[in-house]
Tab-separated table of C-alpha atoms in Angstrom:
chain	number	residue	atom	x	y	z
B	4	MET	CA	7.756	23.096	15.766
B	5	ALA	CA	5.317	21.711	13.230
B	6	LEU	CA	6.156	18.163	12.305
B	7	LYS	CA	4.889	17.151	8.904
B	8	SER	CA	3.482	13.638	8.919
B	9	VAL	CA	3.557	11.247	5.968
B	10	GLU	CA	-0.220	11.437	5.677
B	11	SER	CA	-0.045	13.065	2.282
B	12	GLN	CA	2.022	10.236	0.838
B	13	ALA	CA	0.676	7.158	2.558
B	14	PRO	CA	-2.617	5.390	1.965
B	15	ARG	CA	-4.290	5.922	5.304
B	16	THR	CA	-6.066	3.525	7.519
B	17	LEU	CA	-9.824	3.863	7.601
B	18	SER	CA	-11.259	7.046	9.016
B	19	PRO	CA	-13.992	6.667	11.647
B	20	SER	CA	-16.661	7.450	9.049
B	21	THR	CA	-15.289	4.844	6.656
B	22	ASP	CA	-15.097	2.326	9.461
B	23	ALA	CA	-18.733	3.035	10.315
B	24	SER	CA	-19.850	2.540	6.719
B	25	GLU	CA	-17.866	-0.690	6.489
B	26	ARG	CA	-19.438	-1.910	9.721
B	27	GLU	CA	-22.818	-1.254	8.137
B	28	LEU	CA	-21.780	-3.388	5.175
B	29	LEU	CA	-20.681	-6.158	7.530
B	30	GLU	CA	-23.983	-5.972	9.391
B	31	ARG	CA	-25.821	-6.420	6.100
B	32	VAL	CA	-23.711	-9.495	5.416
B	33	ALA	CA	-24.399	-10.866	8.900
B	34	ARG	CA	-28.110	-10.025	8.868
B	35	SER	CA	-29.219	-10.945	5.364
B	36	LYS	CA	-26.191	-12.456	3.600
B	37	ASP	CA	-26.201	-9.382	1.373
B	38	GLN	CA	-23.944	-10.209	-1.543
B	39	ALA	CA	-23.660	-6.643	-2.821
B	40	ALA	CA	-22.417	-5.507	0.599
B	41	PHE	CA	-19.988	-8.424	0.703
B	42	ARG	CA	-18.707	-7.584	-2.776
B	43	THR	CA	-18.085	-3.969	-1.745
B	44	LEU	CA	-16.146	-5.044	1.331
B	45	TYR	CA	-14.112	-7.444	-0.787
B	46	SER	CA	-13.290	-4.673	-3.212
B	47	ASN	CA	-12.267	-2.334	-0.385
B	48	TYR	CA	-9.673	-4.811	0.854
B	49	TYR	CA	-8.530	-6.749	-2.196
B	50	GLN	CA	-5.662	-4.461	-3.188
B	51	ARG	CA	-4.572	-3.716	0.374
B	52	LEU	CA	-4.419	-7.369	1.329
B	53	SER	CA	-2.742	-8.426	-1.914
B	54	ARG	CA	0.004	-5.878	-1.372
B	55	LEU	CA	0.442	-6.807	2.278
B	56	LEU	CA	0.668	-10.509	1.438
B	57	ALA	CA	3.204	-9.883	-1.304
B	58	ARG	CA	5.282	-8.007	1.261
B	59	MET	CA	5.021	-11.038	3.556
B	60	SER	CA	6.634	-13.171	0.820
B	61	VAL	CA	3.440	-15.093	0.205
B	62	ARG	CA	3.829	-16.608	-3.245
B	63	ARG	CA	1.922	-14.841	-5.983
B	64	GLU	CA	-0.111	-17.976	-6.713
B	65	ASP	CA	-1.092	-18.224	-3.038
B	66	ILE	CA	-2.146	-14.617	-2.543
B	67	GLU	CA	-5.631	-15.053	-3.982
B	68	GLU	CA	-6.143	-18.129	-1.834
B	69	VAL	CA	-5.213	-16.238	1.335
B	70	VAL	CA	-7.422	-13.262	0.400
B	71	ASN	CA	-10.341	-15.586	-0.296
B	72	ASP	CA	-9.734	-17.618	2.866
B	73	THR	CA	-9.845	-14.334	4.752
B	74	PHE	CA	-13.141	-13.304	3.192
B	75	TRP	CA	-14.529	-16.782	3.674
B	76	VAL	CA	-14.085	-16.103	7.389
B	77	VAL	CA	-15.647	-12.655	6.982
B	78	TRP	CA	-18.681	-14.238	5.258
B	79	THR	CA	-19.141	-17.001	7.798
B	80	LYS	CA	-18.234	-15.047	10.951
B	81	ALA	CA	-19.686	-11.633	10.120
B	82	GLY	CA	-22.188	-11.969	12.930
B	83	GLU	CA	-19.452	-12.641	15.459
B	84	PHE	CA	-17.605	-9.350	14.973
B	85	ARG	CA	-18.209	-7.468	18.198
B	86	GLY	CA	-16.733	-4.136	17.196
B	87	ALA	CA	-14.059	-3.990	19.889
B	88	SER	CA	-11.570	-2.912	17.223
B	89	GLN	CA	-11.726	-1.274	13.822
B	90	LEU	CA	-13.127	-3.579	11.181
B	91	SER	CA	-9.916	-3.167	9.184
B	92	THR	CA	-7.914	-4.412	12.169
B	93	TRP	CA	-10.092	-7.539	12.350
B	94	ILE	CA	-9.899	-8.307	8.631
B	95	ILE	CA	-6.178	-7.626	8.239
B	96	GLY	CA	-5.485	-9.670	11.370
B	97	ILE	CA	-7.296	-12.641	9.839
B	98	ALA	CA	-5.275	-12.239	6.644
B	99	TYR	CA	-2.024	-12.056	8.588
B	100	ARG	CA	-2.685	-15.311	10.436
B	101	ARG	CA	-3.822	-17.062	7.241
B	102	ALA	CA	-0.675	-15.855	5.499
B	103	LEU	CA	1.540	-17.242	8.238
B	104	ASN	CA	-0.175	-20.605	7.746
B	105	ALA	CA	0.394	-20.375	3.991
B	106	LEU	CA	4.071	-19.642	4.532
B	107	ARG	CA	4.373	-22.642	6.823
B	108	ARG	CA	2.603	-24.892	4.318
B	109	ALA	CA	4.872	-23.691	1.518
B	110	LYS	CA	7.881	-24.127	3.824
B	111	ILE	CA	8.960	-20.619	2.938
B	112	ARG	CA	11.508	-18.991	5.166
B	113	PRO	CA	10.465	-15.385	5.010
B	114	VAL	CA	13.870	-14.044	5.973
B	115	SER	CA	17.472	-14.828	5.295
B	116	ASP	CA	19.643	-15.880	8.228
B	117	GLU	CA	22.803	-14.753	6.504
B	118	PRO	CA	24.452	-11.551	7.685
B	119	PHE	CA	23.882	-8.680	5.341
B	120	ASP	CA	26.589	-8.225	2.765
B	121	GLU	CA	26.334	-4.854	1.077
B	122	ASP	CA	28.374	-6.073	-1.900
B	123	SER	CA	25.742	-8.721	-2.597
B	124	VAL	CA	23.087	-6.113	-3.267
B	125	SER	CA	22.583	-5.280	-6.883
B	126	VAL	CA	21.085	-1.905	-7.657
B	127	ALA	CA	20.998	-1.206	-11.352
B	128	SER	CA	19.151	2.081	-11.572
B	129	THR	CA	20.793	5.468	-11.496
B	130	ASP	CA	17.540	7.268	-10.722
B	131	ASP	CA	17.560	8.338	-7.058
B	132	ALA	CA	13.960	7.416	-6.269
B	133	GLU	CA	14.207	4.129	-8.104
B	134	THR	CA	17.516	3.359	-6.452
B	135	ASP	CA	16.032	4.005	-3.007
B	136	GLY	CA	13.182	1.662	-3.910
B	137	GLN	CA	15.562	-1.093	-4.939
B	138	TRP	CA	17.695	-0.722	-1.832
B	139	LEU	CA	14.590	-0.688	0.330
B	140	ALA	CA	13.097	-3.768	-1.320
B	141	GLN	CA	16.283	-5.677	-0.629
B	142	GLY	CA	16.499	-4.269	2.868
B	143	LEU	CA	12.922	-5.298	3.637
B	144	ALA	CA	13.625	-8.786	2.333
B	145	ARG	CA	16.272	-9.076	5.042
B	146	LEU	CA	13.836	-8.381	7.850
B	147	PRO	CA	11.961	-11.079	9.776
B	148	VAL	CA	8.375	-11.130	8.622
B	149	GLU	CA	7.084	-9.714	11.921
B	150	GLN	CA	9.313	-6.643	11.589
B	151	ARG	CA	8.410	-6.238	7.922
B	152	MET	CA	4.728	-6.358	8.781
B	153	ALA	CA	5.102	-3.808	11.550
B	154	LEU	CA	6.713	-1.457	9.030
B	155	GLU	CA	4.146	-2.172	6.338
B	156	LEU	CA	1.176	-1.714	8.646
B	157	THR	CA	2.609	1.535	10.006
B	158	TYR	CA	3.955	3.200	6.903
B	159	THR	CA	1.910	1.812	4.034
B	160	LEU	CA	-1.448	1.188	5.690
B	161	GLY	CA	-1.074	3.963	8.273
B	162	HIS	CA	-2.089	2.061	11.401
B	163	SER	CA	-1.444	3.244	14.946
B	164	CYS	CA	0.864	1.298	17.248
B	165	GLU	CA	-2.131	-0.129	19.106
B	166	GLU	CA	-3.801	-1.264	15.879
B	167	VAL	CA	-0.589	-2.925	14.680
B	168	ALA	CA	-0.413	-4.773	18.018
B	169	ALA	CA	-3.999	-5.979	17.575
B	170	ILE	CA	-3.364	-7.176	14.015
B	171	LEU	CA	-0.134	-8.968	14.898
B	172	ASP	CA	-1.654	-10.223	18.163
B	173	CYS	CA	1.200	-9.060	20.358
B	174	PRO	CA	1.805	-6.429	23.069
B	175	VAL	CA	2.291	-2.784	22.106
B	176	ASN	CA	5.847	-2.833	23.447
B	177	THR	CA	6.646	-5.752	21.153
B	178	VAL	CA	5.518	-3.688	18.170
B	179	LYS	CA	7.761	-0.825	19.266
B	180	THR	CA	10.698	-3.204	19.636
B	181	ARG	CA	10.089	-4.781	16.219
B	182	LEU	CA	9.990	-1.401	14.539
B	183	PHE	CA	13.049	-0.251	16.448
B	184	ARG	CA	15.026	-3.250	15.198
B	185	ALA	CA	13.662	-2.899	11.670
B	186	ARG	CA	14.754	0.723	11.571
B	187	GLU	CA	18.247	-0.191	12.757
B	188	THR	CA	18.556	-2.940	10.150
B	189	LEU	CA	17.402	-0.699	7.339
B	190	LYS	CA	19.995	1.882	8.290
B	191	GLN	CA	22.676	-0.721	7.650
B	192	VAL	CA	21.177	-1.459	4.254
B	193	LEU	CA	20.078	1.902	2.928
B	194	PRO	CA	22.957	4.273	2.160
B	195	SER	CA	20.676	7.295	2.121
B	196	LEU	CA	19.370	6.417	5.578
B	197	ALA	CA	22.810	5.888	7.040
B	198	GLY	CA	23.928	9.287	5.875
B	199	MET	CA	20.690	11.076	6.628
B	200	PRO	CA	21.320	14.673	7.562
B	201	GLY	CA	19.238	16.499	10.157
B	202	GLU	CA	15.691	17.425	9.422
B	203	ASN	CA	15.611	19.145	6.117
B	204	SER	CA	12.584	21.316	6.559
X	8	MET	CA	-3.377	12.236	39.225
X	9	SER	CA	-1.513	14.117	36.510
X	10	PRO	CA	-0.606	12.198	33.361
X	11	ARG	CA	2.839	10.669	33.144
X	12	ILE	CA	5.120	12.892	31.098
X	13	PRO	CA	8.123	10.842	30.053
X	14	ASP	CA	10.880	12.881	28.591
X	15	THR	CA	13.422	10.320	27.766
X	16	HIS	CA	15.069	10.070	24.423
X	17	ALA	CA	14.592	6.301	24.235
X	18	GLU	CA	10.846	6.448	24.778
X	19	ALA	CA	10.378	9.233	22.261
X	20	TRP	CA	12.617	7.397	19.779
X	21	ALA	CA	10.392	4.316	19.939
X	22	LEU	CA	7.306	6.361	19.086
X	23	LEU	CA	8.751	8.309	16.159
X	24	PRO	CA	7.214	6.062	13.454
X	25	TRP	CA	3.725	7.017	14.646
X	26	LEU	CA	4.644	10.659	14.941
X	27	ALA	CA	5.791	10.331	11.332
X	28	ASN	CA	2.573	8.656	10.133
X	29	GLY	CA	0.297	10.942	12.129
X	30	ARG	CA	-1.198	8.139	14.262
X	31	ILE	CA	0.559	8.718	17.576
X	32	GLN	CA	-1.815	8.693	20.536
X	33	ALA	CA	-3.017	12.105	21.601
X	34	SER	CA	-1.674	11.498	25.100
X	35	ASP	CA	1.849	11.017	23.727
X	36	ARG	CA	1.906	13.562	20.949
X	37	GLU	CA	2.617	16.626	23.054
X	38	TRP	CA	5.602	15.349	25.005
X	39	VAL	CA	7.141	13.539	22.021
X	40	GLU	CA	6.897	16.670	19.896
X	41	ALA	CA	8.406	18.686	22.737
X	42	HIS	CA	11.333	16.276	22.918
X	43	VAL	CA	11.849	16.231	19.155
X	44	ALA	CA	11.919	20.018	19.109
X	45	VAL	CA	15.099	19.989	21.172
X	46	CYS	CA	16.690	16.736	19.907
X	47	ALA	CA	18.596	16.900	16.632
X	48	GLU	CA	18.993	13.115	16.542
X	49	CYS	CA	15.224	12.575	16.699
X	50	ARG	CA	14.623	15.214	14.027
X	51	ALA	CA	17.052	13.405	11.744
X	52	GLU	CA	15.315	10.129	12.508
X	53	ILE	CA	11.908	11.598	11.662
X	54	ALA	CA	13.289	12.722	8.315
X	55	ALA	CA	14.771	9.261	7.721
X	56	GLN	CA	11.516	7.514	8.570
X	57	ARG	CA	9.584	9.824	6.257
X	58	MET	CA	11.905	8.745	3.489
X	59	VAL	CA	11.294	5.069	4.296
X	60	ALA	CA	7.531	5.627	4.323
X	61	THR	CA	7.584	7.537	1.056
X	62	THR	CA	9.732	4.907	-0.619
X	63	MET	CA	7.579	2.044	0.670
X	64	ASN	CA	4.460	3.691	-0.702
X	65	ARG	CA	6.101	4.436	-4.025
X	66	ASP	CA	7.341	0.876	-4.168
X	67	SER	CA	3.972	-0.695	-3.384
X	68	SER	CA	2.056	0.030	-6.543
X	69	PRO	CA	-0.702	-2.547	-6.986
X	70	GLU	CA	0.076	-5.373	-9.352
X	71	SER	CA	-3.441	-6.619	-9.879
X	72	ASN	CA	-6.322	-5.038	-11.733
X	73	GLU	CA	-10.106	-5.084	-11.652
X	74	THR	CA	-10.251	-8.161	-13.849
X	75	ASP	CA	-8.052	-10.075	-11.419
X	76	GLU	CA	-10.230	-8.906	-8.560
X	77	GLN	CA	-13.479	-9.926	-10.271
X	78	ARG	CA	-12.070	-13.310	-11.211
X	79	SER	CA	-10.860	-13.846	-7.677
X	80	PHE	CA	-14.221	-12.850	-6.224
X	81	ASN	CA	-16.056	-15.157	-8.623
X	82	ARG	CA	-13.981	-18.078	-7.345
X	83	LEU	CA	-14.753	-17.183	-3.752
X	84	TRP	CA	-18.449	-16.833	-4.511
X	85	ALA	CA	-18.554	-20.191	-6.264
X	86	ARG	CA	-16.922	-21.707	-3.176
X	87	ILE	CA	-19.492	-20.092	-0.887
X	88	GLU	CA	-22.361	-21.321	-3.040
X	89	ALA	CA	-20.928	-24.812	-3.249
X	90	SER	CA	-20.550	-24.914	0.508
X	91	GLU	CA	-24.035	-23.661	1.175
X	92	SER	CA	-25.545	-26.008	-1.392
X	93	ALA	CA	-23.973	-28.850	0.547
X	94	SER	CA	-25.703	-27.645	3.696
X	95	PRO	CA	-29.475	-27.805	3.070
X	96	ALA	CA	-30.383	-26.426	6.477
X	97	SER	CA	-28.294	-23.320	6.008
X	98	VAL	CA	-29.651	-22.842	2.513
X	99	ALA	CA	-33.206	-23.095	3.747
X	100	SER	CA	-32.714	-20.631	6.561
X	101	GLY	CA	-30.631	-18.357	4.382
X	102	ALA	CA	-33.193	-18.455	1.619
X	103	ALA	CA	-35.891	-17.586	4.074
X	104	ARG	CA	-33.896	-14.618	5.304
X	105	THR	CA	-33.055	-13.440	1.845
X	106	SER	CA	-36.510	-13.928	0.409
X	107	ARG	CA	-37.912	-11.568	2.998
X	108	SER	CA	-35.490	-8.840	2.012
X	109	SER	CA	-37.153	-7.708	-1.139
X	110	ARG	CA	-40.651	-7.714	-2.583
X	111	THR	CA	-39.196	-8.394	-6.004
X	112	VAL	CA	-37.290	-11.381	-4.759
X	113	ARG	CA	-40.490	-12.703	-3.176
X	114	TRP	CA	-42.251	-12.485	-6.526
X	115	LEU	CA	-39.438	-14.281	-8.279
X	116	ALA	CA	-39.240	-16.915	-5.584
X	117	ALA	CA	-42.962	-17.473	-5.798
X	118	ALA	CA	-42.695	-17.890	-9.529
X	119	VAL	CA	-40.017	-20.524	-9.183
X	120	ILE	CA	-41.961	-22.382	-6.507
X	121	VAL	CA	-44.994	-22.369	-8.743
X	122	GLN	CA	-42.904	-24.003	-11.430
X	123	GLY	CA	-41.842	-26.656	-9.001
X	124	PHE	CA	-45.405	-27.691	-8.328
X	125	GLY	CA	-46.367	-27.456	-11.966
X	126	LEU	CA	-48.085	-24.660	-13.724
X	127	ALA	CA	-51.029	-26.913	-14.405
X	128	LEU	CA	-52.018	-26.712	-10.765
X	129	PHE	CA	-52.939	-23.089	-11.157
X	130	GLY	CA	-53.273	-22.779	-14.886
X	131	PHE	CA	-51.204	-20.388	-16.841
X	132	ASN	CA	-54.040	-18.010	-17.567
X	133	ALA	CA	-55.174	-17.903	-13.978
X	134	LEU	CA	-51.660	-17.010	-12.863
X	135	ARG	CA	-51.364	-14.302	-15.470
X	136	ASN	CA	-54.773	-12.879	-14.645
X	137	SER	CA	-54.075	-12.894	-10.932
X	138	SER	CA	-51.373	-10.299	-11.410
X	139	PRO	CA	-52.896	-6.862	-11.643
X	140	THR	CA	-50.134	-5.610	-13.854
X	141	GLY	CA	-49.322	-8.834	-15.628
X	142	GLU	CA	-45.701	-8.303	-14.587
X	143	ILE	CA	-45.135	-11.885	-13.583
X	144	VAL	CA	-46.028	-13.389	-16.921
X	145	THR	CA	-42.482	-13.563	-18.215
X	146	VAL	CA	-41.191	-15.194	-15.076
X	147	ALA	CA	-44.060	-17.620	-14.858
X	148	THR	CA	-43.797	-18.794	-18.438
X	149	VAL	CA	-40.400	-20.408	-17.942
X	150	PRO	CA	-40.225	-24.144	-18.474
X	151	ALA	CA	-40.881	-26.187	-15.362
X	152	GLN	CA	-37.556	-28.033	-15.662
X	153	PRO	CA	-34.117	-26.705	-16.581
X	154	ARG	CA	-32.957	-27.835	-20.009
X	155	LEU	CA	-30.037	-30.232	-20.015
X	156	ASN	CA	-26.744	-28.352	-20.452
X	157	ALA	CA	-28.461	-25.106	-21.370
X	158	PRO	CA	-26.166	-22.100	-20.807
X	159	ALA	CA	-27.135	-20.364	-17.598
X	160	VAL	CA	-26.166	-17.401	-15.494
X	161	ARG	CA	-26.391	-16.796	-11.787
X	162	ILE	CA	-27.935	-13.427	-10.964
X	163	VAL	CA	-28.450	-11.309	-7.870
X	164	PHE	CA	-30.865	-8.490	-8.632
X	165	ALA	CA	-30.308	-5.026	-7.177
X	166	PRO	CA	-32.375	-4.410	-4.031
X	167	GLY	CA	-34.429	-1.636	-5.670
X	168	ALA	CA	-35.035	-3.381	-8.983
X	169	SER	CA	-38.702	-3.507	-9.992
X	170	ILE	CA	-40.429	-6.575	-11.335
X	171	ALA	CA	-41.106	-4.760	-14.605
X	172	SER	CA	-37.448	-3.858	-15.113
X	173	ILE	CA	-36.371	-7.395	-14.285
X	174	ASN	CA	-38.899	-8.798	-16.731
X	175	THR	CA	-37.642	-6.449	-19.426
X	176	LEU	CA	-34.045	-7.388	-18.742
X	177	LEU	CA	-34.780	-11.124	-18.818
X	178	THR	CA	-36.825	-10.854	-21.995
X	179	HIS	CA	-34.209	-8.811	-23.849
X	180	GLN	CA	-31.488	-11.282	-22.981
X	181	GLY	CA	-33.555	-14.391	-23.674
X	182	LEU	CA	-33.313	-15.492	-20.076
X	183	THR	CA	-35.769	-17.474	-17.996
X	184	ILE	CA	-35.522	-18.062	-14.265
X	185	VAL	CA	-35.137	-21.745	-13.466
X	186	GLY	CA	-33.984	-21.685	-9.859
X	187	GLY	CA	-33.546	-19.652	-6.718
X	188	PRO	CA	-33.372	-17.787	-4.572
X	189	GLY	CA	-30.130	-19.103	-3.071
X	190	THR	CA	-28.803	-18.083	0.304
X	191	ALA	CA	-27.565	-14.776	-1.039
X	192	GLY	CA	-30.747	-14.059	-2.997
X	193	ASN	CA	-29.247	-15.406	-6.204
X	194	PHE	CA	-31.313	-16.859	-9.033
X	195	THR	CA	-30.312	-19.146	-11.867
X	196	ALA	CA	-31.519	-18.152	-15.316
X	197	GLU	CA	-31.126	-20.113	-18.535
X	198	LEU	CA	-30.586	-18.758	-22.024
X	199	SER	CA	-33.305	-19.606	-24.494
X	200	ALA	CA	-32.469	-21.769	-27.494
X	201	ASP	CA	-33.115	-18.746	-29.728
X	202	ALA	CA	-30.631	-16.627	-27.793
X	203	VAL	CA	-28.001	-19.341	-28.078
X	204	ALA	CA	-28.701	-19.705	-31.813
X	205	SER	CA	-28.135	-15.988	-32.238
X	206	GLY	CA	-24.669	-16.290	-30.727
X	207	ALA	CA	-25.300	-15.444	-27.061
X	208	SER	CA	-23.392	-17.357	-24.422
X	209	ALA	CA	-23.500	-17.480	-20.645
X	210	ASP	CA	-20.284	-15.465	-20.540
X	211	SER	CA	-21.482	-12.742	-22.880
X	212	VAL	CA	-24.886	-12.402	-21.242
X	213	ALA	CA	-23.361	-12.339	-17.744
X	214	ALA	CA	-20.985	-9.606	-18.872
X	215	VAL	CA	-23.831	-7.533	-20.315
X	216	ILE	CA	-26.289	-7.835	-17.460
X	217	SER	CA	-23.635	-7.325	-14.770
X	218	ARG	CA	-23.468	-3.730	-16.039
X	219	ASP	CA	-27.229	-3.285	-15.744
X	220	PRO	CA	-28.260	-1.164	-12.730
X	221	ASN	CA	-30.945	-3.720	-11.880
X	222	VAL	CA	-28.295	-6.375	-11.325
X	223	SER	CA	-25.906	-6.516	-8.358
X	224	PHE	CA	-24.019	-9.553	-9.538
X	225	ALA	CA	-24.000	-11.942	-12.483
X	226	GLN	CA	-21.724	-14.785	-13.448
X	227	PRO	CA	-21.933	-17.707	-15.863
X	228	VAL	CA	-22.811	-21.062	-14.355
X	229	ALA	CA	-20.301	-23.780	-15.100
X	230	ARG	CA	-22.116	-26.732	-16.675
């Protein structure tokens, strides 16, 4: 049986060739403080990190600060990257840890402790796709930040389980458990998931 | 030893997200696919997870634009420069590294150093005549000291930019180099009084020259 992946819909993680070209950019930063190379790297990650941080509930006004703190580290520590992981794993991992610090500073609780009440969810749209998006947004908001990040890194950024573990700095089995729980929670929230028929293709 | 071939529903279930996103490890793909082929529950779950992934990607349209990104980068760069200015040793070593990276940058750096010691030491004509092509004249004729509160831009020239093209660019924009190179190979250039009188500002000139292929980066200097 051929199983269709979500590759066609999801922005993918860096291919090996892209990773190699980004490593070259980082080497230029480390070797000669090459600003053009640094600017290109920044541009490659700005949107990805901004979206990830928004998903982590980092306040809009803090997102730029976290992105720039991350690239401050990239600028100052470029020479210390040893290449044991993909460059994207290193950079996104830095952003994740900086974001957790920002959430602590802002005293933001990134998840509600209250049990989910389906009646409390307001979904105004009648468009199916838009409705799914609204349900999902509210479902994601109910997840602990670690579970939300595991989902985001897997489905939006297209990372492997091992890469997600490296970014979140936890064992592979912990990533599997977080995604397992996230999937179960979303099924309680998303009507279309709860009633999902068998594979439709 | 033959590879472990788990065939349990629970283990396959845990790996379905990476089967769905195409990033499951090669060593797991075969047995997970074999399990899914005979497990209706896992096939339904794959379909459900595809829907989650599709919806998450549809829902995650970027909210920022290129202007936001440029503004954000400018703030970061100003922070880096401020930090490195506060650390003379790092600036010196960084400048040394950067100044070796490009022949053009070496020429510009030499011109600025000459200013620092005073053009009188060499004599303007001697400096001009020493250049076989006369290319350095524009750079070398800048005033020895920056003018107080003169509008200025910070510039990093493209690695392949020639001295002639840089001279042309500076002349057309009424710019004169008054400092550099910084750690990242950046120079500070001031607008001439004539350029300011004709309506040019640091913002407008930075915007224009940042689109020039001879320039990697340009931003107004806050004064």
